Short mmCIF file of C-alpha atoms in Angstrom, two decimals:
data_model
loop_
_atom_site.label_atom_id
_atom_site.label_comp_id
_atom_site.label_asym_id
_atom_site.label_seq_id
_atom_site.Cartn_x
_atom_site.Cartn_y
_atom_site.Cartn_z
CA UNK A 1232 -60.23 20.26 -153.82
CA UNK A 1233 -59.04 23.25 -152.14
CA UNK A 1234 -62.20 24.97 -152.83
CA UNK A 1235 -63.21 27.10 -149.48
CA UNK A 1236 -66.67 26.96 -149.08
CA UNK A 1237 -68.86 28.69 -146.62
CA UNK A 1238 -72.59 27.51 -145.51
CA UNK A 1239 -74.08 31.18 -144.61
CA UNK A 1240 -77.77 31.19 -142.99
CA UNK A 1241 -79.62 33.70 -140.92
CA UNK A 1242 -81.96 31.36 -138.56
CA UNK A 1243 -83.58 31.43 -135.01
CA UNK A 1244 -82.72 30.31 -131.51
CA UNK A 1245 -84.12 27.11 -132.48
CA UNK A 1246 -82.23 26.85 -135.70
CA UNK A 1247 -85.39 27.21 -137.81
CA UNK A 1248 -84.85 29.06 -141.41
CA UNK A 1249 -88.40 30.06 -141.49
CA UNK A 1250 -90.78 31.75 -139.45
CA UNK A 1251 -89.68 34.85 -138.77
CA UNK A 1252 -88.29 38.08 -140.67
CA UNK A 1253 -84.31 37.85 -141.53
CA UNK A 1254 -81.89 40.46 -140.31
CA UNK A 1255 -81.46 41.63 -144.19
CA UNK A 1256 -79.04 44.39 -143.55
CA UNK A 1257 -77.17 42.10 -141.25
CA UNK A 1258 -76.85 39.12 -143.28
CA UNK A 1259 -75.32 40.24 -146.27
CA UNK A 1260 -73.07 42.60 -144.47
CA UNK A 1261 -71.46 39.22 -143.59
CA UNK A 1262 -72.08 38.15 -147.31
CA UNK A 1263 -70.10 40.94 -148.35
CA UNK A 1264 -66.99 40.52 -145.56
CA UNK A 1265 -66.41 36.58 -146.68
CA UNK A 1266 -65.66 38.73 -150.68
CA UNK A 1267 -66.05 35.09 -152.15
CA UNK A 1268 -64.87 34.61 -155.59
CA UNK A 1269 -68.80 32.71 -155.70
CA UNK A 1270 -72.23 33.24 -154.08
CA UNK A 1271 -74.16 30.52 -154.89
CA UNK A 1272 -77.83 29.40 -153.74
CA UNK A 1273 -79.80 26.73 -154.66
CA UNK A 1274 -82.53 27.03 -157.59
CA UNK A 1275 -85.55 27.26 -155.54
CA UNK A 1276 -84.05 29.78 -152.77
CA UNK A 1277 -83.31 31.90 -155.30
CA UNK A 1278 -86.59 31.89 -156.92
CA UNK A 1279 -88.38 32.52 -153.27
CA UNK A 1280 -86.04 35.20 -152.67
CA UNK A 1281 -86.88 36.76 -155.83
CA UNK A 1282 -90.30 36.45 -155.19
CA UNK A 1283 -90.06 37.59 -151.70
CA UNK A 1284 -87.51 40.37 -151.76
CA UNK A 1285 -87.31 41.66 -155.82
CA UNK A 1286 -88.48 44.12 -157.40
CA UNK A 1287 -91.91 42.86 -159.49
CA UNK A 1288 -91.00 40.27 -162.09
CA UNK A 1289 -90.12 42.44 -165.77
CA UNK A 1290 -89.71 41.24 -169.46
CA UNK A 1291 -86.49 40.49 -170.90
CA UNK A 1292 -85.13 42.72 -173.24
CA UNK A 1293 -82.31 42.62 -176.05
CA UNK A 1294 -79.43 43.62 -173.66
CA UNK A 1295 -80.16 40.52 -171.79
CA UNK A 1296 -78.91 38.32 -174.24
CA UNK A 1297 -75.59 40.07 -173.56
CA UNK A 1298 -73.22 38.92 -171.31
CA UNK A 1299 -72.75 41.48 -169.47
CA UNK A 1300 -69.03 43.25 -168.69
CA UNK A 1301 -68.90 44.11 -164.82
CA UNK A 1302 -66.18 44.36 -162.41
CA UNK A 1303 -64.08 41.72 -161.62
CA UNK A 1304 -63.84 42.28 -158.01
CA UNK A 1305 -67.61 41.22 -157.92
CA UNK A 1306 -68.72 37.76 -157.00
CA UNK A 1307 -70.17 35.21 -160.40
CA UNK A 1308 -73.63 33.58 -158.79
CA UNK A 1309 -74.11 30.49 -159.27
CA UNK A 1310 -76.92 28.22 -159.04
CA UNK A 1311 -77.63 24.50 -159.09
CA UNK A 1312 -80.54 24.19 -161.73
CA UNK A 1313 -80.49 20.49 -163.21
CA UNK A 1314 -84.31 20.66 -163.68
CA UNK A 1315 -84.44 24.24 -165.18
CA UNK A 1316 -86.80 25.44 -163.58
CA UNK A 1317 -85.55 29.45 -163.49
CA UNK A 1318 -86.25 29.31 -167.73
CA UNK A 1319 -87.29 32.85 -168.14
CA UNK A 1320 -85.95 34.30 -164.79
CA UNK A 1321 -82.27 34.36 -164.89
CA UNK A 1322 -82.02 37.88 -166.55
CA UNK A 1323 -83.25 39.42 -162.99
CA UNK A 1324 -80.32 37.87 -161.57
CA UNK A 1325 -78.03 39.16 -164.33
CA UNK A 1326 -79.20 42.79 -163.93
CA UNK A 1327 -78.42 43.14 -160.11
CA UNK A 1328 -75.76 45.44 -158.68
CA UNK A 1329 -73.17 42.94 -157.13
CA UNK A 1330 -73.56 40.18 -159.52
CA UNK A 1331 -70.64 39.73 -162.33
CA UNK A 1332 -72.82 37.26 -164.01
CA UNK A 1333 -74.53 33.95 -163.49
CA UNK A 1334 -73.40 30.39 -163.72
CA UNK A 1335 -75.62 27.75 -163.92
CA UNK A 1336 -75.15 23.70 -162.79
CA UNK A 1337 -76.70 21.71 -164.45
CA UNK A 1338 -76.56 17.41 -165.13
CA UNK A 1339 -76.43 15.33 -168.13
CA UNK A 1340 -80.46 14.82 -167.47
CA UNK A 1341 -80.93 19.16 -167.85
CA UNK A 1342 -83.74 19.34 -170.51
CA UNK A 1343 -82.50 20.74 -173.79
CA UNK A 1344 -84.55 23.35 -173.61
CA UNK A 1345 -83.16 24.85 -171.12
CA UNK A 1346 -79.74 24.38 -172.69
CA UNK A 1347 -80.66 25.65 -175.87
CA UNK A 1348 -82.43 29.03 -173.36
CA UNK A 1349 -78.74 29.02 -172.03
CA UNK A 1350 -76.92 29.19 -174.76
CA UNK A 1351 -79.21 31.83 -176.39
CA UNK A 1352 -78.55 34.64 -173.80
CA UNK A 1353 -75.25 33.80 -173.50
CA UNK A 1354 -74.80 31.97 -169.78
CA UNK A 1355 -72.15 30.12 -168.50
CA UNK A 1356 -73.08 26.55 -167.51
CA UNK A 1357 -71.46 23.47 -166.14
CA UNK A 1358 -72.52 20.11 -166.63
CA UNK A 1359 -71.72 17.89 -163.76
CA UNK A 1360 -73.33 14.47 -162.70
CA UNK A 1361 -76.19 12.36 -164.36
CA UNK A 1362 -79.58 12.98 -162.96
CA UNK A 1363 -78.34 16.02 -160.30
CA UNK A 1364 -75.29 17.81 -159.85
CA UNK A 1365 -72.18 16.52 -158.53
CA UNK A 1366 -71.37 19.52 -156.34
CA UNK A 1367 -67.17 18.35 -155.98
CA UNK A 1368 -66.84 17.81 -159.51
CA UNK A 1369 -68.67 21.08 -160.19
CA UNK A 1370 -66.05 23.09 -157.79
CA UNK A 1371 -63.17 21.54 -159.47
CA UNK A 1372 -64.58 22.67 -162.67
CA UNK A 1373 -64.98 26.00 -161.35
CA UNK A 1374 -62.19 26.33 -159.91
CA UNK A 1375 -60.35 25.89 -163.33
CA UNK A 1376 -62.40 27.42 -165.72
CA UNK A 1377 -63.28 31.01 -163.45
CA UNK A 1378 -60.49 30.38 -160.71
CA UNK A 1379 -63.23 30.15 -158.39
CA UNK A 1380 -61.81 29.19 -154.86
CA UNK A 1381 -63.98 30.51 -152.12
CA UNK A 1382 -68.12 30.21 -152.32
CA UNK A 1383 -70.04 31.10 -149.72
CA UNK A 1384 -73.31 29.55 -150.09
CA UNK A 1385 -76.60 31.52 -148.98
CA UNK A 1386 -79.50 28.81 -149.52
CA UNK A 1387 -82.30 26.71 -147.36
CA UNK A 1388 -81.41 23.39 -146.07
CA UNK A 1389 -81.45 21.09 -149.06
CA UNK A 1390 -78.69 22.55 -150.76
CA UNK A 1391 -76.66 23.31 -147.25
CA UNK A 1392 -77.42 19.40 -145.93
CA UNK A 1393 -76.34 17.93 -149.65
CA UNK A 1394 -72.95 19.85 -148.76
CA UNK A 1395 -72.39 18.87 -145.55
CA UNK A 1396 -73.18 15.17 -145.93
CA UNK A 1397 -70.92 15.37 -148.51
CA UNK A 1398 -68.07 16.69 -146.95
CA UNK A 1399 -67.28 19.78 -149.26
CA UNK A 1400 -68.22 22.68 -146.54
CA UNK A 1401 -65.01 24.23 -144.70
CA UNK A 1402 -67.01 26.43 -142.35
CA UNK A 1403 -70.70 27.21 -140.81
CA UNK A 1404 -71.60 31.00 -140.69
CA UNK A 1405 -74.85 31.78 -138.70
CA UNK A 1406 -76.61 34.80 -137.92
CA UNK A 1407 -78.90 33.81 -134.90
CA UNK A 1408 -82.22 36.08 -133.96
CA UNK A 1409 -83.44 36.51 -130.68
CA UNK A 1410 -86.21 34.28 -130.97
CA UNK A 1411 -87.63 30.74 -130.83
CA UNK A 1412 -90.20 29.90 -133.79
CA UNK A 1413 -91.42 26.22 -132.29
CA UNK A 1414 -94.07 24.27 -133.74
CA UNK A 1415 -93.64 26.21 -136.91
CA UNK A 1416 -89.85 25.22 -137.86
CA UNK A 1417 -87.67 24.12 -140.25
CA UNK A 1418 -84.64 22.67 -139.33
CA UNK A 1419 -81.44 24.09 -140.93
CA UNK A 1420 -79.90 20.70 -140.43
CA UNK A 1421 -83.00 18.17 -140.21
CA UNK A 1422 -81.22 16.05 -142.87
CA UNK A 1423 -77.80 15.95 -141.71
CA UNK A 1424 -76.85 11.78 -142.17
CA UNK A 1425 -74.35 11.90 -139.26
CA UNK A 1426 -72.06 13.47 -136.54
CA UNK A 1427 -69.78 16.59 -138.18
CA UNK A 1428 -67.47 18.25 -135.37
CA UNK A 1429 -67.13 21.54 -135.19
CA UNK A 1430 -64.37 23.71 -134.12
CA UNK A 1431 -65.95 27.72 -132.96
CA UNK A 1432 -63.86 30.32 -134.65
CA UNK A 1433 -65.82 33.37 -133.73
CA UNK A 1434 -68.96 34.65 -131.62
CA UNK A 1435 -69.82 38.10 -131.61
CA UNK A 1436 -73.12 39.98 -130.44
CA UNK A 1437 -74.97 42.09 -132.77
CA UNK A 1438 -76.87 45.24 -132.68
CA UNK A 1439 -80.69 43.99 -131.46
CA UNK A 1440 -79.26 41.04 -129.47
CA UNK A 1441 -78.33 39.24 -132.68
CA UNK A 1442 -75.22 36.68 -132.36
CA UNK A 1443 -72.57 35.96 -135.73
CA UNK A 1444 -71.19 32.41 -134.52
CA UNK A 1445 -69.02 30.86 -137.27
CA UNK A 1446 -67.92 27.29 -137.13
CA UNK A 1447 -64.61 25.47 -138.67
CA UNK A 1448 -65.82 21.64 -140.03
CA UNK A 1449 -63.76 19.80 -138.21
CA UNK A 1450 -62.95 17.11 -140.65
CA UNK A 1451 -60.27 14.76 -138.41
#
């Protein structure tokens, strides 16, 4: 495939993804050294995060039926949404600073509405898979139609254990917090199917007693 994709998360001792209040600053500081040619998080991470962390929820207006002409150096998002269900949303993504524009993956089962919503305001889509998205096809079709070859994926574990069962991530980047969440977790990898080796590439402390570990998949 030769499609480098990274599995980015910010989670606690215990590994949860929830519970506690994300390093912000941190995290995408290491979003921004990876400079993928793709950010990509799943459909319902990124409407939490908007929820969460955007500004309150505006109207669209004309210019959001334009594509819009950014720099090139900045990374397309893209986001797995086979069931649609960002239809009316997508233009906050558009508008933000380090976005060049959105590209959505969808299946062969997408409603049309949310097609014909696609095609009105102008968004790139791929269709890949019947009922949900077949991530490998999808990167191969990425890779030739934007010369996509790096993603680093920022999402919740659905998304991130689909991947990894699947084989397609290259390497684990973590940002770890100094603390233990308990009965309240959510596993990062609660769904993983089976064994995946890891090789440690690099540990470094952070300000605050925060730790970056980053893992190689060790696919041998």
């Amino acid at each position: 495939m030769n499609t480098k994709v990274i599995l980015h998360n910010s989670i606690s001792l215990d590994t949860s993804f929830v519970g506690f209040v994300p390093n912000m600053e941190l995290h995408y500081q290491i979003v921004s050294y990876y400079k993928a040619d793709g950010y990509m998080a799943g459909s319902i991470t990124a409407k939490t995060g908007l929820e969460m962390f955007g500004q309150p929820l505006q109207p669209e207006t004309e210019s959001d039926f334009i594509k819009p002409n950014k720099d090139s150096s900045l990374s397309y998002w893209i986001i797995p949404d086979s069931k649609g269900i960002l239809k009316g949303q997508l233009h906050h993504y558009r508008r933000f600073e380090f976005c060049r524009d959105v590209i959505i993956l969808v299946s062969r089962s997408t409603p049309v509405d949310y097609i014909n919503y696609l095609n009105e305001r102008k968004y790139d889509y791929i269709i890949s898979g019947e009922n949900h998205v077949e991530y490998k096809d999808a990167f191969m079709q990425l890779k030739e139609k934007y010369s996509i070859k790096s993603i680093l994926v920022d999402t919740g574990s659905t998304l991130g254990n689909i991947l990894l069962n699947k084989g397609l991530v290259d390497e684990i980047s973590l940002v770890i917090s100094p603390e233990i969440i308990g009965k309240q977790s959510k596993y990062l990898f609660e769904k993983i199917e089976s064994k995946i080796n890891l090789k440690c590439k690099n540990c470094k402390l952070m300000k605050d007693g925060y730790i970056w570990i980053t893992y190689e998949i060790d696919k041998n």
